[in-house]
Coordinates of C-alpha atoms in Angstrom, one line a residue:
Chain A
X79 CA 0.0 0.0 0.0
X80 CA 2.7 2.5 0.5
X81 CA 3.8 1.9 -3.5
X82 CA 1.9 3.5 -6.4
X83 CA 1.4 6.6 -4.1
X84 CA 2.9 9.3 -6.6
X85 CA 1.4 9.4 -9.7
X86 CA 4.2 7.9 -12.3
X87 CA 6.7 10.1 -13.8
X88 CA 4.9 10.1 -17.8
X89 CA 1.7 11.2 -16.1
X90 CA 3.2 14.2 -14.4
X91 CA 5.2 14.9 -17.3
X92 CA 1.2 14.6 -19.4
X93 CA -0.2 16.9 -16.9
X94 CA 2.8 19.4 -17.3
X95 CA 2.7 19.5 -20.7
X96 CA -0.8 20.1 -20.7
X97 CA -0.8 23.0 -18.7
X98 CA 1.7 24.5 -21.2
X99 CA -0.2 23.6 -24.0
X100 CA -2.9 25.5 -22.7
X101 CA -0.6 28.7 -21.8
X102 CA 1.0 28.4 -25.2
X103 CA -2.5 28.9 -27.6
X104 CA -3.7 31.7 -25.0
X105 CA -0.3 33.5 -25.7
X106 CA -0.6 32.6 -29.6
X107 CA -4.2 34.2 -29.4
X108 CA -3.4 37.1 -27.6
X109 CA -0.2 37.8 -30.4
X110 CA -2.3 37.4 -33.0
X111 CA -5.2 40.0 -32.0
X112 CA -2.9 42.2 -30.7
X113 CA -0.8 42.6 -34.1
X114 CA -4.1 42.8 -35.9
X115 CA -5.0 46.2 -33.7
X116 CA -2.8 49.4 -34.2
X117 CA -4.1 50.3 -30.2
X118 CA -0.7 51.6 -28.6
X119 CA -2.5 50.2 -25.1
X120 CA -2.2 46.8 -26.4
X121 CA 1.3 45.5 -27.6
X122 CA 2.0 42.0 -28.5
X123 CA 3.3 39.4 -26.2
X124 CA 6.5 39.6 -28.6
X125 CA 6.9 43.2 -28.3
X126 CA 6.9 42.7 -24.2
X127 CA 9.4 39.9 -24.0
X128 CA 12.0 42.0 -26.4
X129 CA 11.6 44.9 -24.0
X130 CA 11.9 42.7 -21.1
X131 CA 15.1 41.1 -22.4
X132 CA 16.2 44.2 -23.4
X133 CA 15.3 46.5 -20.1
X134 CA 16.7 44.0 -17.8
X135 CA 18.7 41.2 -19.3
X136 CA 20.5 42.4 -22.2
X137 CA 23.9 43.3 -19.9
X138 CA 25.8 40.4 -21.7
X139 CA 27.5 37.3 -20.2
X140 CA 30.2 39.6 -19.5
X141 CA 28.1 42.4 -17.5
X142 CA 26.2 39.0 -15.8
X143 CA 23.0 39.2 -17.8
X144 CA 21.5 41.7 -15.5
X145 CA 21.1 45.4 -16.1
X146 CA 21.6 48.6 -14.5
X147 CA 18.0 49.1 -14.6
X148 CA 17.3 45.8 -13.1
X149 CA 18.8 47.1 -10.0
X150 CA 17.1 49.8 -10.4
X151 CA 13.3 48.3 -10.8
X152 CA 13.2 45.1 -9.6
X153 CA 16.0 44.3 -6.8
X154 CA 14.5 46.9 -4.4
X155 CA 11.0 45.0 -4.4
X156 CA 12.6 41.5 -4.2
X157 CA 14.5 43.4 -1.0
X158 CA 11.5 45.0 0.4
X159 CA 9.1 41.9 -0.1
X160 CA 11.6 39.2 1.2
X161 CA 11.8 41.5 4.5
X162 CA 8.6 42.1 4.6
X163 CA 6.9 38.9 4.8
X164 CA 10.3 37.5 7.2
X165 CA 9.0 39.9 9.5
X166 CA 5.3 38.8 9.3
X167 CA 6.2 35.4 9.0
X168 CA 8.3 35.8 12.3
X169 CA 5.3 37.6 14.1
X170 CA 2.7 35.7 13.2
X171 CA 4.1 31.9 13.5
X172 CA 5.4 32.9 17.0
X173 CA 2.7 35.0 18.6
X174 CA 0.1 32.6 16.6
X175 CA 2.0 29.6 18.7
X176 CA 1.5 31.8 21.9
X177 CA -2.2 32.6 21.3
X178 CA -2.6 28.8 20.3
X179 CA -1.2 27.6 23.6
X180 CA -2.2 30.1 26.3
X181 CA -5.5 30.6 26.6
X182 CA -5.7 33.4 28.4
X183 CA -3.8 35.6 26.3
X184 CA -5.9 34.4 24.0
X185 CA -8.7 35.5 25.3
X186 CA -7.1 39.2 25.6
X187 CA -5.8 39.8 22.9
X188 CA -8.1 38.2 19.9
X189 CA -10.5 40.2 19.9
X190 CA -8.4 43.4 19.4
X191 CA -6.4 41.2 16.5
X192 CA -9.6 40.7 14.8
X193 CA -10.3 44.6 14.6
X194 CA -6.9 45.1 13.9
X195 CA -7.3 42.7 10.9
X196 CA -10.1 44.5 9.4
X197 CA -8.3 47.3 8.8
X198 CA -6.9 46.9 4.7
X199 CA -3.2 47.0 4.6
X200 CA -3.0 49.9 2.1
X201 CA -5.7 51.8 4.4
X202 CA -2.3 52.4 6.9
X203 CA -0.4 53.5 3.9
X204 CA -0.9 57.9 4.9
X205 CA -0.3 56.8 8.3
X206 CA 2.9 54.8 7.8
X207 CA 4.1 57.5 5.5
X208 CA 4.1 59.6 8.5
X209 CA 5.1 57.3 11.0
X210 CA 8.1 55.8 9.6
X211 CA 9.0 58.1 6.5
X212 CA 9.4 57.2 2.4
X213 CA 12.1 54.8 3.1
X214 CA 12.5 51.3 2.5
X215 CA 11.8 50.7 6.8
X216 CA 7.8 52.4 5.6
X217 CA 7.4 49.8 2.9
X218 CA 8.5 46.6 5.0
X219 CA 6.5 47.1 8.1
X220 CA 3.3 48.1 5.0
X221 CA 4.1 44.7 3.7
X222 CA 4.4 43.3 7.4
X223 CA 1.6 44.3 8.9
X224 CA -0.5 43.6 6.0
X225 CA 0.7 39.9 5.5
X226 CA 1.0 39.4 9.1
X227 CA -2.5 38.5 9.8
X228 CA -2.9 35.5 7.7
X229 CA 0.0 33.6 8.8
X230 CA -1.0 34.6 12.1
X231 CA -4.3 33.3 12.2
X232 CA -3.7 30.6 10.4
X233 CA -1.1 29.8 12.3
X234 CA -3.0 30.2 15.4
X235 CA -5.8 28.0 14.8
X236 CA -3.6 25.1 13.9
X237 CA -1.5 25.2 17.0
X238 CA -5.2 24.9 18.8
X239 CA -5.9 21.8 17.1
X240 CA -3.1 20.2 17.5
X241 CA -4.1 16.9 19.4
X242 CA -3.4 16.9 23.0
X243 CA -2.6 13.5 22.7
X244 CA 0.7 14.5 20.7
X245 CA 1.2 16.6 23.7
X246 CA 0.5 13.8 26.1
X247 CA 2.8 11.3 24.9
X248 CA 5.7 14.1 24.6
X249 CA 5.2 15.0 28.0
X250 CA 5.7 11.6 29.3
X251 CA 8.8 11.1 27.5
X252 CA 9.6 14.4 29.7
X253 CA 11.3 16.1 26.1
X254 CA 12.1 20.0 26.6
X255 CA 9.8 22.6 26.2
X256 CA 11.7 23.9 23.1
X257 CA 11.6 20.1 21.8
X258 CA 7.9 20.7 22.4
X259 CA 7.6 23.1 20.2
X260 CA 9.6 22.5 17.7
X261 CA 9.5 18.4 17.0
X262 CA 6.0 18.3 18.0
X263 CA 3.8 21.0 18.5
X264 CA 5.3 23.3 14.7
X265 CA 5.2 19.8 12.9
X266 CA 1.6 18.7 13.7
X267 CA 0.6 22.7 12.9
X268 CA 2.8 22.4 9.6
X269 CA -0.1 22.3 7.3
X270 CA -2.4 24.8 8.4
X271 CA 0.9 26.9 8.6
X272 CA 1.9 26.8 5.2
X273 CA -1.7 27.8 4.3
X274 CA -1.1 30.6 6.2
X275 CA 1.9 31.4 4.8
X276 CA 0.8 31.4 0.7
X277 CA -1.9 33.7 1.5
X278 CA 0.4 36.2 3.2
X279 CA 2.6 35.8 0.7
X280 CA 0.4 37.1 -2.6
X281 CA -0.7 39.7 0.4
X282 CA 2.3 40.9 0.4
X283 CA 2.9 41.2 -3.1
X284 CA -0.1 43.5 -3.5
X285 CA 1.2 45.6 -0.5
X286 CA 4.3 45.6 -2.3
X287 CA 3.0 47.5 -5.0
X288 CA 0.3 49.4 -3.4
X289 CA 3.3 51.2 -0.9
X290 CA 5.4 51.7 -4.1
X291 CA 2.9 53.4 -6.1
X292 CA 4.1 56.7 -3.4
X293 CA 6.8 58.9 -2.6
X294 CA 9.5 55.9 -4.2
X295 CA 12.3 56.2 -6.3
X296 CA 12.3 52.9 -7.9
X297 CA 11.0 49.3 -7.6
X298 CA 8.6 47.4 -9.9
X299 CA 5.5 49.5 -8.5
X300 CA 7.1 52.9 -9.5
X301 CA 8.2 51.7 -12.4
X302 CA 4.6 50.9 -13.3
X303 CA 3.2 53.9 -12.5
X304 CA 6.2 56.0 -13.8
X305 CA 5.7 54.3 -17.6
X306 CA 2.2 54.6 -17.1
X307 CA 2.2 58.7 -17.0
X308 CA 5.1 58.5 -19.7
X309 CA 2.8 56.7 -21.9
X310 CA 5.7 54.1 -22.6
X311 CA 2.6 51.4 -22.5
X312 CA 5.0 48.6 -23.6
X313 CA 7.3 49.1 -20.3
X314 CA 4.3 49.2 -18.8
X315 CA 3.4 46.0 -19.9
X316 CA 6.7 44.6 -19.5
X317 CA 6.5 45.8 -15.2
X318 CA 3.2 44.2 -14.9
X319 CA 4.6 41.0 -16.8
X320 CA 7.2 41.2 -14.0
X321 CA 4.7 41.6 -11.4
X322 CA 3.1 38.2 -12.6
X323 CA 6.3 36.6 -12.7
X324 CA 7.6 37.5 -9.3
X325 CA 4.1 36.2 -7.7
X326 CA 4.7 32.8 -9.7
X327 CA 8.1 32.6 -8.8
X328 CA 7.1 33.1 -5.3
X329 CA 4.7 30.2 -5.2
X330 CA 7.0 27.8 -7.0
X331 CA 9.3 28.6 -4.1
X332 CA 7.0 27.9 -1.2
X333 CA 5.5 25.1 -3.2
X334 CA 8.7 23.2 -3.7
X335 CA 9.3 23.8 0.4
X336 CA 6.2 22.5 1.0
X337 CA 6.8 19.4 -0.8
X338 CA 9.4 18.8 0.8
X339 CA 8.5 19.3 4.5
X340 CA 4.6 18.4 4.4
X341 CA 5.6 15.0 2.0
X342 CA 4.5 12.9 4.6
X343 CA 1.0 14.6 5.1
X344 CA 0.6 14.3 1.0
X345 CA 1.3 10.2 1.2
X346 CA -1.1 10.5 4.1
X347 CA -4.2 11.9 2.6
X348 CA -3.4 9.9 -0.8
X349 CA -3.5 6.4 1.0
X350 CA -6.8 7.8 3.4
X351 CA -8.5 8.5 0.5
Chain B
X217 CA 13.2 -3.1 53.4
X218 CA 13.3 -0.9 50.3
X219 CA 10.5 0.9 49.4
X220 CA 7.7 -0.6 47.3
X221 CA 8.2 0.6 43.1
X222 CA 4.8 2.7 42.9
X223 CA 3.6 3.5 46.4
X224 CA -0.2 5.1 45.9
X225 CA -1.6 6.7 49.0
X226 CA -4.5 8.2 49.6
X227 CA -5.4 9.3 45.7
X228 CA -8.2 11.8 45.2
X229 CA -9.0 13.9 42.4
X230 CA -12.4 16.0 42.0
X231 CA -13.3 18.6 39.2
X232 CA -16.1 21.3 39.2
X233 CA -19.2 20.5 37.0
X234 CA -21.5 23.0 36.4
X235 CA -23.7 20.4 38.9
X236 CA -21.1 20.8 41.7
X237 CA -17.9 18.6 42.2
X238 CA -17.1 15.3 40.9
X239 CA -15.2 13.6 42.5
X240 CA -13.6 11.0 40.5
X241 CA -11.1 8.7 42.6
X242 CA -11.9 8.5 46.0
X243 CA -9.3 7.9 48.4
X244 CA -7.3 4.9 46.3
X245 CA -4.5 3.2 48.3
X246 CA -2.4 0.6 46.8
X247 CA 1.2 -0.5 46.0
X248 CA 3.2 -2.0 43.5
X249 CA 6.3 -4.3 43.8
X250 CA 9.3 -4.3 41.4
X251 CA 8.6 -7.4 39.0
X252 CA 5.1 -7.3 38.8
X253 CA 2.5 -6.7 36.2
X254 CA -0.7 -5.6 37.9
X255 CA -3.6 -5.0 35.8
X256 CA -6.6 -2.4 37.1
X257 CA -10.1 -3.1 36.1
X258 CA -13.5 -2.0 36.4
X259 CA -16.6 -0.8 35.0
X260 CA -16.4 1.9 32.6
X261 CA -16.4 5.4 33.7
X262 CA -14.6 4.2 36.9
X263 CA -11.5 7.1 36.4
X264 CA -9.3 4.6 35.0
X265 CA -8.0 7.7 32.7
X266 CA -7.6 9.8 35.4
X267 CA -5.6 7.6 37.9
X268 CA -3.2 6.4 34.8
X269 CA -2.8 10.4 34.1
X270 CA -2.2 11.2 37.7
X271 CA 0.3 8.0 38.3
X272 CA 2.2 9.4 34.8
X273 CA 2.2 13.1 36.2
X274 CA 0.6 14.1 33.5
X275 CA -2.4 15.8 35.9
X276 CA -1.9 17.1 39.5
X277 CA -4.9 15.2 41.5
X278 CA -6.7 17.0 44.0
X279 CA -5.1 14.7 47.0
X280 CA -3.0 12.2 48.3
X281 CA 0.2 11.1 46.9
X282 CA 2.4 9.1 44.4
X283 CA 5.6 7.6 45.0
X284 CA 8.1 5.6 43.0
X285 CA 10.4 4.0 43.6
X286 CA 10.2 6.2 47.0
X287 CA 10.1 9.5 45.6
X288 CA 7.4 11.6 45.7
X289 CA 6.2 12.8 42.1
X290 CA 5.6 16.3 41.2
X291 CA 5.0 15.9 37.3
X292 CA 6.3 13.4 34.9
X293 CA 8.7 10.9 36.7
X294 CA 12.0 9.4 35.4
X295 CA 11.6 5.9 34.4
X296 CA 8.5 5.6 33.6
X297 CA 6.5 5.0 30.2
X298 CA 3.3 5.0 28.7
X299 CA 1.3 3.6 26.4
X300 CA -2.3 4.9 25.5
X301 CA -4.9 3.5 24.0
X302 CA -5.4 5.3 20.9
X303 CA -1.9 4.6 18.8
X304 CA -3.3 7.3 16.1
X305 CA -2.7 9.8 18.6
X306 CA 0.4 8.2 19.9
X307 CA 2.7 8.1 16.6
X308 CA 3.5 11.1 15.3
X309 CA 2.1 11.0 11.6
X310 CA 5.4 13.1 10.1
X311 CA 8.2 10.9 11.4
X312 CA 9.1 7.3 10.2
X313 CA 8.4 3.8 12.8
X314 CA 12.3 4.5 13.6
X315 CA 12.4 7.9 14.2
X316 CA 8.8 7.4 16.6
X317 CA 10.8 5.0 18.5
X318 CA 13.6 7.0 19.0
X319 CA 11.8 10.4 20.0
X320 CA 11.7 10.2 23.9
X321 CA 15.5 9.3 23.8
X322 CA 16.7 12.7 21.7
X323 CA 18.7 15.2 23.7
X324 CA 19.1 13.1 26.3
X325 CA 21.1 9.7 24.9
X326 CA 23.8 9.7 22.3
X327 CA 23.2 9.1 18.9
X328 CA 24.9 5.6 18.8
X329 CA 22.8 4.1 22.1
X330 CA 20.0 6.0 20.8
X331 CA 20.0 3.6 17.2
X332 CA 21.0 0.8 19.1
X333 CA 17.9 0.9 21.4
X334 CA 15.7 2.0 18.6
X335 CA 16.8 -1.5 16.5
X336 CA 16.5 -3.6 19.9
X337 CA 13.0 -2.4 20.5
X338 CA 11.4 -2.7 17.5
X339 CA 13.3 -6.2 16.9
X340 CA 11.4 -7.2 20.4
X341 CA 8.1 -6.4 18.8
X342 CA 8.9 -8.2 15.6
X343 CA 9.1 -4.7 13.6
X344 CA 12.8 -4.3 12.5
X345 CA 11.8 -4.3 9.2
X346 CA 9.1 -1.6 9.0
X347 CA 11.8 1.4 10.5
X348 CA 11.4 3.5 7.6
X349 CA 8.0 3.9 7.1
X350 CA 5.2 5.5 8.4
X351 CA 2.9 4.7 11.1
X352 CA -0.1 5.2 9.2
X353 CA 1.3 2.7 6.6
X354 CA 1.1 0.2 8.7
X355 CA -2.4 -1.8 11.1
X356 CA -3.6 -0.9 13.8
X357 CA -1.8 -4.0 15.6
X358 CA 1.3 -2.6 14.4
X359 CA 1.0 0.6 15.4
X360 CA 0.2 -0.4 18.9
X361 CA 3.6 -2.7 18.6
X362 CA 5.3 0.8 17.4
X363 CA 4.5 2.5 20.8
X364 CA 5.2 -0.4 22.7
X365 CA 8.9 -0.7 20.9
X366 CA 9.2 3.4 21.7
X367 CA 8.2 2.2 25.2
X368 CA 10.8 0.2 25.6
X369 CA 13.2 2.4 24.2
X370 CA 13.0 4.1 27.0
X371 CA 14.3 1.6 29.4
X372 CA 11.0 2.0 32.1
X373 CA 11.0 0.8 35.2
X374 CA 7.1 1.2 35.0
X375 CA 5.3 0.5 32.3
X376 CA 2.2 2.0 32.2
X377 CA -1.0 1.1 29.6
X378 CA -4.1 2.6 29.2
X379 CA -6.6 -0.1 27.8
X380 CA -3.7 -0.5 25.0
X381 CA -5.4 -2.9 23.2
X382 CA -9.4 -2.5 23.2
X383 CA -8.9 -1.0 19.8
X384 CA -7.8 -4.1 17.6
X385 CA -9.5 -7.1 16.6
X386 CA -9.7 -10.4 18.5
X387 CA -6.9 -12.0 16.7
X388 CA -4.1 -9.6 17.1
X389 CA -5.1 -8.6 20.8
X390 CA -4.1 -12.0 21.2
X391 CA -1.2 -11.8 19.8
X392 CA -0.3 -8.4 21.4
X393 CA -1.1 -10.1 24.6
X394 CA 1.6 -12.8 24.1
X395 CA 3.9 -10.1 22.5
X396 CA 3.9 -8.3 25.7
X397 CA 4.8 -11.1 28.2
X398 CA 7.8 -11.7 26.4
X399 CA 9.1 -8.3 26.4
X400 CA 8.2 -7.6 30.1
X401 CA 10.3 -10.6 30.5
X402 CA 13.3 -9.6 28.2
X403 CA 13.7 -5.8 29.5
X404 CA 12.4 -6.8 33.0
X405 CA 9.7 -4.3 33.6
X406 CA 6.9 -3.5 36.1
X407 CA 3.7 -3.3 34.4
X408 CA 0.6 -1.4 35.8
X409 CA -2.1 -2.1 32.9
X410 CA -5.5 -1.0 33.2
X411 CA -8.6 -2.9 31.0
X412 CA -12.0 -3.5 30.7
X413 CA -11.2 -7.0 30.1
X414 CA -11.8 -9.8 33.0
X415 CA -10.3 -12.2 30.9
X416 CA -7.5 -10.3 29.4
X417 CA -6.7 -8.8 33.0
X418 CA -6.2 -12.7 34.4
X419 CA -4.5 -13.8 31.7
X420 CA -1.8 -11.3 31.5
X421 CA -1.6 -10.6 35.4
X422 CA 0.3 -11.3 38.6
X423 CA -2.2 -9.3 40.4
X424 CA -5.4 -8.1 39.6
X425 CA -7.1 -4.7 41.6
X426 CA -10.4 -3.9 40.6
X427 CA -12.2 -0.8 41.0
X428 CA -15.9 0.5 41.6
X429 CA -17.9 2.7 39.5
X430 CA -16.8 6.7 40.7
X431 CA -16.5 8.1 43.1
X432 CA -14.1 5.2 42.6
X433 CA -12.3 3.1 45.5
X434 CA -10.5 0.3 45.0
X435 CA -13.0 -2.7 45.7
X436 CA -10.6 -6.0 45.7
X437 CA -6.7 -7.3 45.1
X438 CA -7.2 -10.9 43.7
X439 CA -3.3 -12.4 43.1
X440 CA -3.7 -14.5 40.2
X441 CA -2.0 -18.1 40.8
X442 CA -0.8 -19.0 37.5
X443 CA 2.4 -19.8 36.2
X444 CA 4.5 -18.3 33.7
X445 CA 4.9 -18.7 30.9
X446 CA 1.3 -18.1 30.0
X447 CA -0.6 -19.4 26.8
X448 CA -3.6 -18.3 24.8
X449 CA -5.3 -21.8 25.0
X450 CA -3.7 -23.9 28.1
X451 CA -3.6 -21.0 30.8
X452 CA -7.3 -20.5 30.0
X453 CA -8.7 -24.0 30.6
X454 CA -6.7 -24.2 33.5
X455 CA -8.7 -24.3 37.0
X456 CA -7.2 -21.3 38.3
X457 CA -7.7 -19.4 35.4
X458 CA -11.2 -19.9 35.5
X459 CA -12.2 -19.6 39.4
X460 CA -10.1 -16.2 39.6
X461 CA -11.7 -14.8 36.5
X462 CA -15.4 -15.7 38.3
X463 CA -13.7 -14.3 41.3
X464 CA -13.0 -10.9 39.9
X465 CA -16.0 -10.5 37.6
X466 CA -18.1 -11.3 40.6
X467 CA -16.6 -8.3 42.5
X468 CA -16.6 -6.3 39.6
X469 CA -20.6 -6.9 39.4
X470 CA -20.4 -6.2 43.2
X471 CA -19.1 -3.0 42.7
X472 CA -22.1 -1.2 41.0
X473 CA -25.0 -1.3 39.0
X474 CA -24.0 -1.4 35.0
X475 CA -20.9 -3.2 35.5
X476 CA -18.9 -5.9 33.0
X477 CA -20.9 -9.7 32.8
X478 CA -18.9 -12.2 34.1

């Protein structure tokens, strides 16, 4: 019963090659009807890759691939995202732990999280701009305490449900309390925390943006907005391709993680069902 | 003379219910003697749960005292281990058979002794092949031989087991039944094993205590005078077998309304 778990190696490679099929006609469709219209809003998919390739990756094998200008637009938002959510990732998997073991704090501080929830991220963006400034330090605590809440949350309710059980039979092997937490308490939470952690994730991605599109100098967000009032509608497209991109990217990251730690929880539901 | 292994004295535990206190154990006195496997019965609801929890340290009872091996406890005791009834909730689902066995013994034995122990134990329950995979891979009767072997990784002086096999069919209880003699007798433990099960009480047992309903005191000690080694089909036509199984069912009965048939 433990074989024939995974599905075999031709059907993945099927599946994969069927979800590029797919992406391949939508890009051939959206080619050809954009090189049939003489709209300047709408370039092709062809015109967008050349400026991509030639914005940011046209520096030569000698100049490492990489431009000026993709230090310029893209390296600050990887910077200020990649803080960003380690910060609310920090936050919210530890005080979601606390909140998930001690009741009573708890019961003090949840409902104040929940109002504090309710407020959208880019609500707090006036207010962080004159709390913390127009530097990189107002973006990451944006991003932070926008993508905070779902990791948080999530994070929380998982560490309630873990079953005391678990917690029974590590107490009678009398293991630390850091051994508590981390070989049993973060493992039997792992799923509901890596839930948690995708949604903050494309969270923070939007805060990303939304804090870039004022008083910046650079990252993918100005750069939107900034060939958006140029009317340079190609770059344009190219910074919103980028967007995209950085969002996949993102997923594919945590995704592969994921497989890796929560394998055993994937052969676990395949043999339960 | 040296003091007995578990010394129980005066046990009470109560909780508030929105009806007033419950009180749960009663005033339960007994002992246990290095070597012996003692099994606890009695009718269900009788706080079998909550003595086993509050002779593992695992809950602080309202009164009295436990002892071993002439110590006072004051939360989980060295030397002791437990096995609970429900093995889902025992094995942790993310690590392999091995690496289940050998959790109790990390940070606190060496890496060598802790693989060496971790191979002995699970060759004691007839599991050295099944190391690298996962509990959930494997029956129910396996899984309860899993926490057994991480039992007995842990070198107990006290072993003790909450109804450990009341969820498995006929067959393997049997089998685990057997399976568990033979260990106590190759790592030489003191067993404290509490069931629903006359039969399986006497069968396994060197003493037998059995309980009434709650407020629960303990209502007889019946030794049990069979020989070891036991087996599933001699030992239970045997004379003894069968008066000291009557002998405790009937005192079971005694002990309140809604209690086990004989």
């Amino acid at each position: 019963m433990s074989t024939a778990v995974a599905p075999g190696i031709r059907v993945q490679l099927t599946r994969f090659a069927i979800g590029w099929i797919g992406a391949v006609v939508l890009l051939g469709c959206w080619q050809l009807a954009t090189a049939r219209s003489d709209s300047a809003f709408f370039p092709t998919p062809l015109e967008i890759v050349a400026d991509i390739h030639e914005r940011w990756f046209s520096a030569g094998i000698g100049g490492g691939v990489l431009t000026d200008a993709f230090f310029q637009d893209v390296t600050p938002s990887l910077q200020r995202l990649a803080l960003g959510l380690l910060v609310a990732w920090a936050v919210g998997i530890s005080l979601g732990v606390v909140l998930g073991r001690v009741r009573t704090v708890a019961e003090y501080l949840e409902p104040l999280l929940h109002f504090m929830r309710a407020l959208p991220g880019p609500v707090l963006l006036p207010l962080a701009l004159v709390l913390v400034g127009t530097g990189t330090s107002m973006r990451v605590s944006l991003i932070a305490f926008g993508a905070v809440w779902p990791i948080l949350f999530n994070t929380y309710s998982a560490v309630r449900q873990v079953p005391e059980c678990f917690i029974d039979n590590a107490k009678v092997a009398r293991v630390s309390r850091p051994a508590l937490l981390f070989r049993v308490i973060l493992p039997a939470a792992s799923t509901g925390i890596f839930a948690g952690l995708r949604v903050s994730t494309s969270l923070g991605i939007i805060l990303l943006i939304a804090s870039e599109l004022v008083a910046a100098t650079d990252g993918i967000g100005f750069g939107l907005t900034q060939s958006q009032r140029s009317f340079q509608f190609v770059a344009m497209w190219s910074f919103i391709v980028a967007l995209s991109l950085l969002g996949y990217v993102a997923n594919l990251i945590l995704s592969g993680v994921e497989t890796r730690i929560l394998r055993w929880h994937r052969l676990m539901a395949a043999i339960q069902d | 003379m040296s003091p007995a292994l578990l010394e129980v004295t005066d046990l009470r535990h109560s909780y508030q219910t929105r009806q007033g206190e419950h009180t749960v154990l009663d005033g339960l006195t007994f002992s246990v003697e290095r070597g012996e496997f003692v099994s606890i019965v009695g009718p269900s609801g009788c706080g079998k749960t909550t003595l086993l929890r509050s002779l593992s340290g695992l809950l602080r009872p309202s009164g009295g005292t436990v002892a071993l091996g002439g110590t006072v406890i004051d939360g989980v005791p060295q030397g002791l281990a437990m096995v609970f009834q429900d093995y889902r909730g025992s094995l942790f689902p993310w690590r392999r058979v091995g690496e289940n066995v050998e959790f109790p013994l990390l940070g606190s034995v060496p890496k060598s002794e802790r693989r060496r122990r971790t191979e002995e134990s699970l060759e004691a329950v007839g599991l050295a092949a099944a190391a690298d995979r996962y509990p959930w891979q494997l029956s129910g009767g396996m899984q309860q031989r899993v926490a057994i072997a991480r039992a007995l990784a842990m070198r107990p002086e006290l072993l003790l087991m909450d109804e450990p096999f009341a969820s498995v069919d006929a067959q393997t209880r049997s089998d685990l039944e057997d399976l568990l003699l033979r260990v106590r007798e190759q790592f030489d433990m003191t067993i404290l094993f509490v069931t629903h099960d006359v039969d399986e009480s006497v069968y396994l047992s060197t003493r037998v205590l059995s309980l009434s309903k709650a407020p629960t005191v303990q209502t007889a000690d019946v030794t049990v005078p069979l020989a070891f080694p036991r087996d599933q089909i001699t030992t239970r036509e045997e004379g003894a077998f069968v008066t000291t199984r009557s002998e405790v069912a009937r005192l079971i009965r005694q002990a309140g309304p809604g209690g086990l048939a004989a």
